Structures are given as structure tokens and as C-alpha cells.
Amino acid sequence: TVQDPESGNALVDMIAPIAGSKGTGMWTVQEALALGVPLPTIAQAVFARDLSAKSDERTAAKERYGCEHAPFTGSDRAAFLEAIRQALYASKICSYAQGFALLKTASERYDWNLDLGGIALLFRGGCIIRAAFLERIAEAYRAPQPPANLLMDDYFAGKLAAYQPAWRQVVTTAAASGVAAPAFSASLAYFDGYRDAEGPMNLLQAQRDCFGAHTYRRTDKEGSFHFDWLG
């Protein structure tokens, strides 16, 4: 642990819990919204920074609601730390999958012909998002048949399958302990939503048609349809 030379405490504990931002994340999320690309992990990371800036409001909310984090009660602390590592790795895969999906969509929309594998290798050269598995991302996008999404790559799919139990354990433990873990939670929701071919969106579209006559598509035939739900 890095020690603060002034107080003698751990330096990280002397840093105000307010995360700065230079706008890159905001711009990324704005572009994702414009292109219709789901980017929940990155969006939640941006929102978490924005929320951290509201220091006075958070202090007042703590006084109103309290903020007692339940202590870890498990018998194997080392095992839980390993679960956190696996949850972080799985969440990072989803974050990169979302980011590269945005690049892929923009490339197709604007005819940029981006070399996604080359971009992955470029990120190694000092970019804030550099990571060891960028080599794996480059390999995935330079394969004869690149995946539609990194979640469909064999290497990353294997990691997600292996780490999924720990991932769910960490997210549920954080929620039960009153610890906000927005990026972990958003990543898991993205993963679950991506692999669910059915999902609950039929209910949402039914509501849109009921309250706004936005129509819906059917599972048994082509076309757009509207139903008089309140008639």
C-alpha cells in the first residue's frame, strides 16, 4: 500500500472520492446512442463519475439514509478476492466488446473500413485502455471469420463461461452489502441480455403500442401491426 508522506495513512484513503472526467467517455456514450449501439458498461462508468462529483448531495443522502456496508462474512477471503478478479476480467471483456462493437458499427455506417485488429494493437502504445488481452482482441478481429461481437470469440467465450459463477457472486454480494458496483452490474446485464434470444422486450413493445401506437412486429409473419389494447 502506498503511504501518504504527510499523514502516514494509506494515500488512497486521503484522496477525495470525486472522479474527474475530460469528456472522452461522454462523447463515446453520445456516439453509441446516435448509432444505436448498447454501451451500458461505459455509460455507467461515466454516470458513476458524474455522481461522484455531487459530493454535497451524497453527504446529505448518507445522513438521510445511512450507508453501512455489510462486512465480508465469508470464511475464505482469498477465494472471494479471486472471485472479484474474475468478475473484473469478465466485466472488462464486456466493456471491450461494447467499445469494439461501437467502432465496428461506425466503420460500417461511415465507410471507414477500420482495421479493428490494428486498433487493438495500437491501444497498447500508452493509451489509458491498454491491457494484456489486447493481443487476443487483435487475433479475434484478424481471424478469417471475425466475430460479430467479442462475446462470440472462442477465447473470450471460454473465459466468460468459466468466470460467470464468480461474476454473479460478486454482483449479488455487492448489492446485498450496499456497495454500488455499476460497471460490474451493467456488464453482467449486457452479457445476460446479449445471450437471451427471447427476453422481455415484447412486453416493452406492447406497452409502446398501447400507449403510443408505435406498432409491433410479430413472430409468425412479416409486417408492422397495431392493436387497440384499450378498446
mmCIF file of C-alpha atoms in Angstrom:
data_model
loop_
_atom_site.group_PDB
_atom_site.id
_atom_site.type_symbol
_atom_site.label_atom_id
_atom_site.label_comp_id
_atom_site.label_asym_id
_atom_site.label_seq_id
_atom_site.Cartn_x
_atom_site.Cartn_y
_atom_site.Cartn_z
ATOM 1 C CA THR A 1 0.000 0.000 0.000
ATOM 2 C CA VAL A 2 1.351 3.408 -0.991
ATOM 3 C CA GLN A 3 1.714 5.587 2.113
ATOM 4 C CA ASP A 4 0.836 9.273 2.239
ATOM 5 C CA PRO A 5 4.014 11.089 3.367
ATOM 6 C CA GLU A 6 2.026 13.834 5.086
ATOM 7 C CA SER A 7 -0.403 11.834 7.223
ATOM 8 C CA GLY A 8 1.184 8.420 7.304
ATOM 9 C CA ASN A 9 -2.098 6.882 6.184
ATOM 10 C CA ALA A 10 -2.675 4.921 3.020
ATOM 11 C CA LEU A 11 -2.549 7.507 0.232
ATOM 12 C CA VAL A 12 -5.692 6.184 -1.449
ATOM 13 C CA ASP A 13 -7.643 6.870 1.748
ATOM 14 C CA MET A 14 -6.546 10.516 1.666
ATOM 15 C CA ILE A 15 -7.877 11.121 -1.854
ATOM 16 C CA ALA A 16 -11.327 12.712 -2.063
ATOM 17 C CA PRO A 17 -13.876 10.295 -3.584
ATOM 18 C CA ILE A 18 -14.522 12.521 -6.597
ATOM 19 C CA ALA A 19 -13.500 11.172 -10.013
ATOM 20 C CA GLY A 20 -12.636 13.658 -12.734
ATOM 21 C CA SER A 21 -13.548 13.452 -16.403
ATOM 22 C CA LYS A 22 -12.236 15.077 -19.574
ATOM 23 C CA GLY A 23 -15.256 14.259 -21.743
ATOM 24 C CA THR A 24 -13.993 11.245 -23.695
ATOM 25 C CA GLY A 25 -16.442 8.891 -22.041
ATOM 26 C CA MET A 26 -19.333 11.291 -22.565
ATOM 27 C CA TRP A 27 -18.512 11.606 -26.256
ATOM 28 C CA THR A 28 -18.258 7.812 -26.584
ATOM 29 C CA VAL A 29 -21.670 7.302 -24.996
ATOM 30 C CA GLN A 30 -23.207 10.047 -27.142
ATOM 31 C CA GLU A 31 -21.935 8.353 -30.299
ATOM 32 C CA ALA A 32 -23.215 4.990 -29.100
ATOM 33 C CA LEU A 33 -26.679 6.457 -28.588
ATOM 34 C CA ALA A 34 -26.611 8.055 -32.019
ATOM 35 C CA LEU A 35 -25.600 4.780 -33.676
ATOM 36 C CA GLY A 36 -27.888 2.550 -31.618
ATOM 37 C CA VAL A 37 -25.049 0.542 -30.056
ATOM 38 C CA PRO A 38 -25.616 -0.706 -26.480
ATOM 39 C CA LEU A 39 -22.782 0.578 -24.313
ATOM 40 C CA PRO A 40 -24.014 0.103 -20.731
ATOM 41 C CA THR A 41 -20.685 -0.564 -19.023
ATOM 42 C CA ILE A 42 -19.026 2.564 -20.366
ATOM 43 C CA ALA A 43 -22.178 4.613 -19.806
ATOM 44 C CA GLN A 44 -22.392 3.516 -16.170
ATOM 45 C CA ALA A 45 -18.722 4.359 -15.690
ATOM 46 C CA VAL A 46 -19.424 7.876 -16.962
ATOM 47 C CA PHE A 47 -22.510 8.224 -14.775
ATOM 48 C CA ALA A 48 -20.601 6.983 -11.725
ATOM 49 C CA ARG A 49 -18.060 9.760 -12.235
ATOM 50 C CA ASP A 50 -20.841 12.300 -12.638
ATOM 51 C CA LEU A 51 -22.472 11.075 -9.443
ATOM 52 C CA SER A 52 -19.183 11.252 -7.559
ATOM 53 C CA ALA A 53 -18.968 14.962 -8.358
ATOM 54 C CA LYS A 54 -22.155 15.622 -6.369
ATOM 55 C CA SER A 55 -20.267 15.472 -3.102
ATOM 56 C CA ASP A 56 -22.604 17.678 -1.045
ATOM 57 C CA GLU A 57 -25.696 15.782 -2.183
ATOM 58 C CA ARG A 58 -24.089 12.430 -1.437
ATOM 59 C CA THR A 59 -23.124 13.597 2.034
ATOM 60 C CA ALA A 60 -26.710 14.707 2.683
ATOM 61 C CA ALA A 61 -28.033 11.412 1.333
ATOM 62 C CA LYS A 62 -25.734 9.493 3.658
ATOM 63 C CA GLU A 63 -27.148 11.442 6.585
ATOM 64 C CA ARG A 64 -30.702 10.709 5.399
ATOM 65 C CA TYR A 65 -30.343 7.021 4.562
ATOM 66 C CA GLY A 66 -27.145 5.924 6.240
ATOM 67 C CA CYS A 67 -24.502 3.974 4.385
ATOM 68 C CA GLU A 68 -23.381 0.984 6.362
ATOM 69 C CA HIS A 69 -21.626 -1.527 4.162
ATOM 70 C CA ALA A 70 -22.081 -5.048 5.442
ATOM 71 C CA PRO A 71 -18.662 -6.536 6.248
ATOM 72 C CA PHE A 72 -17.393 -9.619 4.474
ATOM 73 C CA THR A 73 -18.564 -12.652 6.418
ATOM 74 C CA GLY A 74 -17.236 -15.466 4.275
ATOM 75 C CA SER A 75 -14.728 -17.951 5.609
ATOM 76 C CA ASP A 76 -12.318 -17.715 2.665
ATOM 77 C CA ARG A 77 -11.223 -14.164 1.963
ATOM 78 C CA ALA A 78 -8.668 -15.246 -0.621
ATOM 79 C CA ALA A 79 -11.330 -17.114 -2.593
ATOM 80 C CA PHE A 80 -13.575 -14.054 -2.646
ATOM 81 C CA LEU A 81 -10.700 -11.861 -3.816
ATOM 82 C CA GLU A 82 -10.206 -14.320 -6.664
ATOM 83 C CA ALA A 83 -13.926 -14.081 -7.426
ATOM 84 C CA ILE A 84 -13.560 -10.288 -7.647
ATOM 85 C CA ARG A 85 -10.643 -10.729 -10.057
ATOM 86 C CA GLN A 86 -12.739 -12.997 -12.260
ATOM 87 C CA ALA A 87 -15.698 -10.603 -12.124
ATOM 88 C CA LEU A 88 -13.411 -7.746 -13.133
ATOM 89 C CA TYR A 89 -11.990 -9.736 -16.032
ATOM 90 C CA ALA A 90 -15.457 -10.742 -17.266
ATOM 91 C CA SER A 91 -16.675 -7.157 -16.968
ATOM 92 C CA LYS A 92 -13.646 -5.911 -18.880
ATOM 93 C CA ILE A 93 -14.415 -8.331 -21.690
ATOM 94 C CA CYS A 94 -17.910 -6.851 -21.924
ATOM 95 C CA SER A 95 -16.537 -3.318 -21.835
ATOM 96 C CA TYR A 96 -14.142 -4.009 -24.701
ATOM 97 C CA ALA A 97 -16.852 -5.911 -26.580
ATOM 98 C CA GLN A 98 -19.080 -2.838 -26.383
ATOM 99 C CA GLY A 99 -16.318 -0.457 -27.412
ATOM 100 C CA PHE A 100 -15.284 -2.507 -30.414
ATOM 101 C CA ALA A 101 -18.924 -3.006 -31.375
ATOM 102 C CA LEU A 102 -19.193 0.789 -31.499
ATOM 103 C CA LEU A 103 -16.089 1.040 -33.693
ATOM 104 C CA LYS A 104 -17.398 -1.725 -35.961
ATOM 105 C CA THR A 105 -20.799 -0.055 -36.356
ATOM 106 C CA ALA A 106 -19.270 3.363 -37.023
ATOM 107 C CA SER A 107 -16.925 1.836 -39.577
ATOM 108 C CA GLU A 108 -19.847 0.267 -41.419
ATOM 109 C CA ARG A 109 -22.049 3.357 -41.161
ATOM 110 C CA TYR A 110 -19.426 5.824 -42.376
ATOM 111 C CA ASP A 111 -17.456 3.515 -44.709
ATOM 112 C CA TRP A 112 -14.291 3.938 -42.678
ATOM 113 C CA ASN A 113 -13.039 0.381 -43.259
ATOM 114 C CA LEU A 114 -11.411 0.319 -39.832
ATOM 115 C CA ASP A 115 -8.825 -2.347 -39.061
ATOM 116 C CA LEU A 116 -10.166 -3.407 -35.667
ATOM 117 C CA GLY A 117 -7.270 -5.759 -35.071
ATOM 118 C CA GLY A 118 -4.814 -2.967 -35.795
ATOM 119 C CA ILE A 119 -6.700 -0.629 -33.480
ATOM 120 C CA ALA A 120 -6.442 -3.192 -30.668
ATOM 121 C CA LEU A 121 -2.664 -3.300 -31.090
ATOM 122 C CA LEU A 122 -2.498 0.493 -31.326
ATOM 123 C CA PHE A 123 -4.114 0.791 -27.903
ATOM 124 C CA ARG A 124 -1.098 -0.956 -26.380
ATOM 125 C CA GLY A 125 1.084 2.060 -27.044
ATOM 126 C CA GLY A 126 0.334 4.145 -23.987
ATOM 127 C CA CYS A 127 -3.449 4.513 -24.269
ATOM 128 C CA ILE A 128 -5.360 4.577 -20.993
ATOM 129 C CA ILE A 129 -7.257 1.421 -22.008
ATOM 130 C CA ARG A 130 -4.190 -0.674 -22.797
ATOM 131 C CA ALA A 131 -4.453 -4.207 -21.437
ATOM 132 C CA ALA A 132 -2.685 -7.518 -21.844
ATOM 133 C CA PHE A 133 -5.560 -9.148 -23.669
ATOM 134 C CA LEU A 134 -5.496 -6.593 -26.489
ATOM 135 C CA GLU A 135 -3.399 -9.211 -28.303
ATOM 136 C CA ARG A 136 -6.344 -11.595 -28.001
ATOM 137 C CA ILE A 137 -8.701 -8.943 -29.374
ATOM 138 C CA ALA A 138 -6.386 -8.367 -32.321
ATOM 139 C CA GLU A 139 -6.314 -12.110 -33.012
ATOM 140 C CA ALA A 140 -10.104 -12.275 -32.893
ATOM 141 C CA TYR A 141 -10.602 -9.483 -35.419
ATOM 142 C CA ARG A 142 -7.839 -10.710 -37.724
ATOM 143 C CA ALA A 143 -9.253 -14.222 -37.915
ATOM 144 C CA PRO A 144 -10.598 -15.441 -41.281
ATOM 145 C CA GLN A 145 -14.111 -15.028 -39.883
ATOM 146 C CA PRO A 146 -14.084 -12.220 -37.273
ATOM 147 C CA PRO A 147 -16.810 -12.425 -34.634
ATOM 148 C CA ALA A 148 -19.834 -10.152 -34.823
ATOM 149 C CA ASN A 149 -19.073 -9.314 -31.189
ATOM 150 C CA LEU A 150 -16.128 -10.217 -28.952
ATOM 151 C CA LEU A 151 -18.500 -12.227 -26.789
ATOM 152 C CA MET A 152 -18.698 -14.692 -29.680
ATOM 153 C CA ASP A 153 -14.946 -15.220 -29.901
ATOM 154 C CA ASP A 154 -13.895 -18.663 -28.664
ATOM 155 C CA TYR A 155 -11.230 -17.398 -26.272
ATOM 156 C CA PHE A 156 -13.404 -14.779 -24.601
ATOM 157 C CA ALA A 157 -16.453 -17.045 -24.588
ATOM 158 C CA GLY A 158 -14.412 -19.615 -22.696
ATOM 159 C CA LYS A 159 -13.372 -17.051 -20.096
ATOM 160 C CA LEU A 160 -16.938 -15.817 -19.629
ATOM 161 C CA ALA A 161 -18.235 -19.348 -19.210
ATOM 162 C CA ALA A 162 -15.580 -20.120 -16.604
ATOM 163 C CA TYR A 163 -15.900 -16.848 -14.698
ATOM 164 C CA GLN A 164 -19.684 -16.486 -14.789
ATOM 165 C CA PRO A 165 -20.364 -18.039 -11.337
ATOM 166 C CA ALA A 166 -17.836 -15.789 -9.606
ATOM 167 C CA TRP A 167 -19.141 -12.789 -11.534
ATOM 168 C CA ARG A 168 -22.681 -13.382 -10.319
ATOM 169 C CA GLN A 169 -21.456 -13.969 -6.780
ATOM 170 C CA VAL A 170 -19.622 -10.647 -6.674
ATOM 171 C CA VAL A 171 -22.523 -8.640 -8.139
ATOM 172 C CA THR A 172 -25.054 -10.155 -5.733
ATOM 173 C CA THR A 173 -22.707 -9.760 -2.759
ATOM 174 C CA ALA A 174 -22.128 -6.107 -3.626
ATOM 175 C CA ALA A 175 -25.875 -5.462 -3.855
ATOM 176 C CA ALA A 176 -26.565 -7.272 -0.587
ATOM 177 C CA SER A 177 -23.771 -5.322 1.121
ATOM 178 C CA GLY A 178 -24.966 -1.926 -0.108
ATOM 179 C CA VAL A 179 -21.890 -1.380 -2.273
ATOM 180 C CA ALA A 180 -22.517 0.257 -5.640
ATOM 181 C CA ALA A 181 -20.881 -1.739 -8.449
ATOM 182 C CA PRO A 182 -22.450 -0.143 -11.530
ATOM 183 C CA ALA A 183 -19.911 -1.301 -14.109
ATOM 184 C CA PHE A 184 -19.905 -4.900 -12.844
ATOM 185 C CA SER A 185 -23.712 -4.917 -12.793
ATOM 186 C CA ALA A 186 -24.076 -3.274 -16.193
ATOM 187 C CA SER A 187 -21.598 -5.703 -17.724
ATOM 188 C CA LEU A 188 -23.461 -8.697 -16.366
ATOM 189 C CA ALA A 189 -26.788 -7.298 -17.589
ATOM 190 C CA TYR A 190 -25.231 -6.764 -21.037
ATOM 191 C CA PHE A 191 -23.994 -10.349 -21.089
ATOM 192 C CA ASP A 192 -27.360 -11.727 -19.978
ATOM 193 C CA GLY A 193 -29.241 -9.548 -22.443
ATOM 194 C CA TYR A 194 -26.928 -10.432 -25.325
ATOM 195 C CA ARG A 195 -27.313 -14.181 -24.851
ATOM 196 C CA ASP A 196 -31.093 -14.112 -24.322
ATOM 197 C CA ALA A 197 -32.681 -14.609 -27.742
ATOM 198 C CA GLU A 198 -36.163 -14.061 -26.345
ATOM 199 C CA GLY A 199 -36.015 -11.595 -23.464
ATOM 200 C CA PRO A 200 -38.777 -9.340 -22.111
ATOM 201 C CA MET A 201 -38.716 -6.677 -24.829
ATOM 202 C CA ASN A 202 -42.007 -7.954 -26.261
ATOM 203 C CA LEU A 203 -43.640 -6.554 -23.126
ATOM 204 C CA LEU A 204 -41.960 -3.196 -23.663
ATOM 205 C CA GLN A 205 -43.016 -3.058 -27.298
ATOM 206 C CA ALA A 206 -46.572 -3.986 -26.337
ATOM 207 C CA GLN A 207 -46.591 -1.046 -23.916
ATOM 208 C CA ARG A 208 -45.236 1.268 -26.626
ATOM 209 C CA ASP A 209 -48.000 0.166 -28.953
ATOM 210 C CA CYS A 210 -50.641 0.501 -26.246
ATOM 211 C CA PHE A 211 -49.712 3.995 -25.114
ATOM 212 C CA GLY A 212 -48.223 5.451 -28.288
ATOM 213 C CA ALA A 213 -49.456 3.319 -31.195
ATOM 214 C CA HIS A 214 -45.846 2.620 -32.164
ATOM 215 C CA THR A 215 -46.814 -0.754 -33.704
ATOM 216 C CA TYR A 216 -45.035 -4.061 -33.214
ATOM 217 C CA ARG A 217 -43.655 -6.907 -35.269
ATOM 218 C CA ARG A 218 -44.980 -10.440 -34.965
ATOM 219 C CA THR A 219 -43.090 -13.684 -34.516
ATOM 220 C CA ASP A 220 -45.188 -15.542 -37.091
ATOM 221 C CA LYS A 221 -45.292 -13.169 -40.078
ATOM 222 C CA GLU A 222 -43.733 -10.072 -41.595
ATOM 223 C CA GLY A 223 -45.016 -6.516 -41.273
ATOM 224 C CA SER A 224 -45.910 -3.941 -38.643
ATOM 225 C CA PHE A 225 -49.076 -4.241 -36.594
ATOM 226 C CA HIS A 226 -51.152 -2.218 -34.171
ATOM 227 C CA PHE A 227 -53.724 -3.439 -31.705
ATOM 228 C CA ASP A 228 -56.416 -1.478 -29.873
ATOM 229 C CA TRP A 229 -55.353 -2.574 -26.402
ATOM 230 C CA LEU A 230 -57.860 -0.363 -24.553
ATOM 231 C CA GLY A 231 -60.809 -0.914 -26.888
#
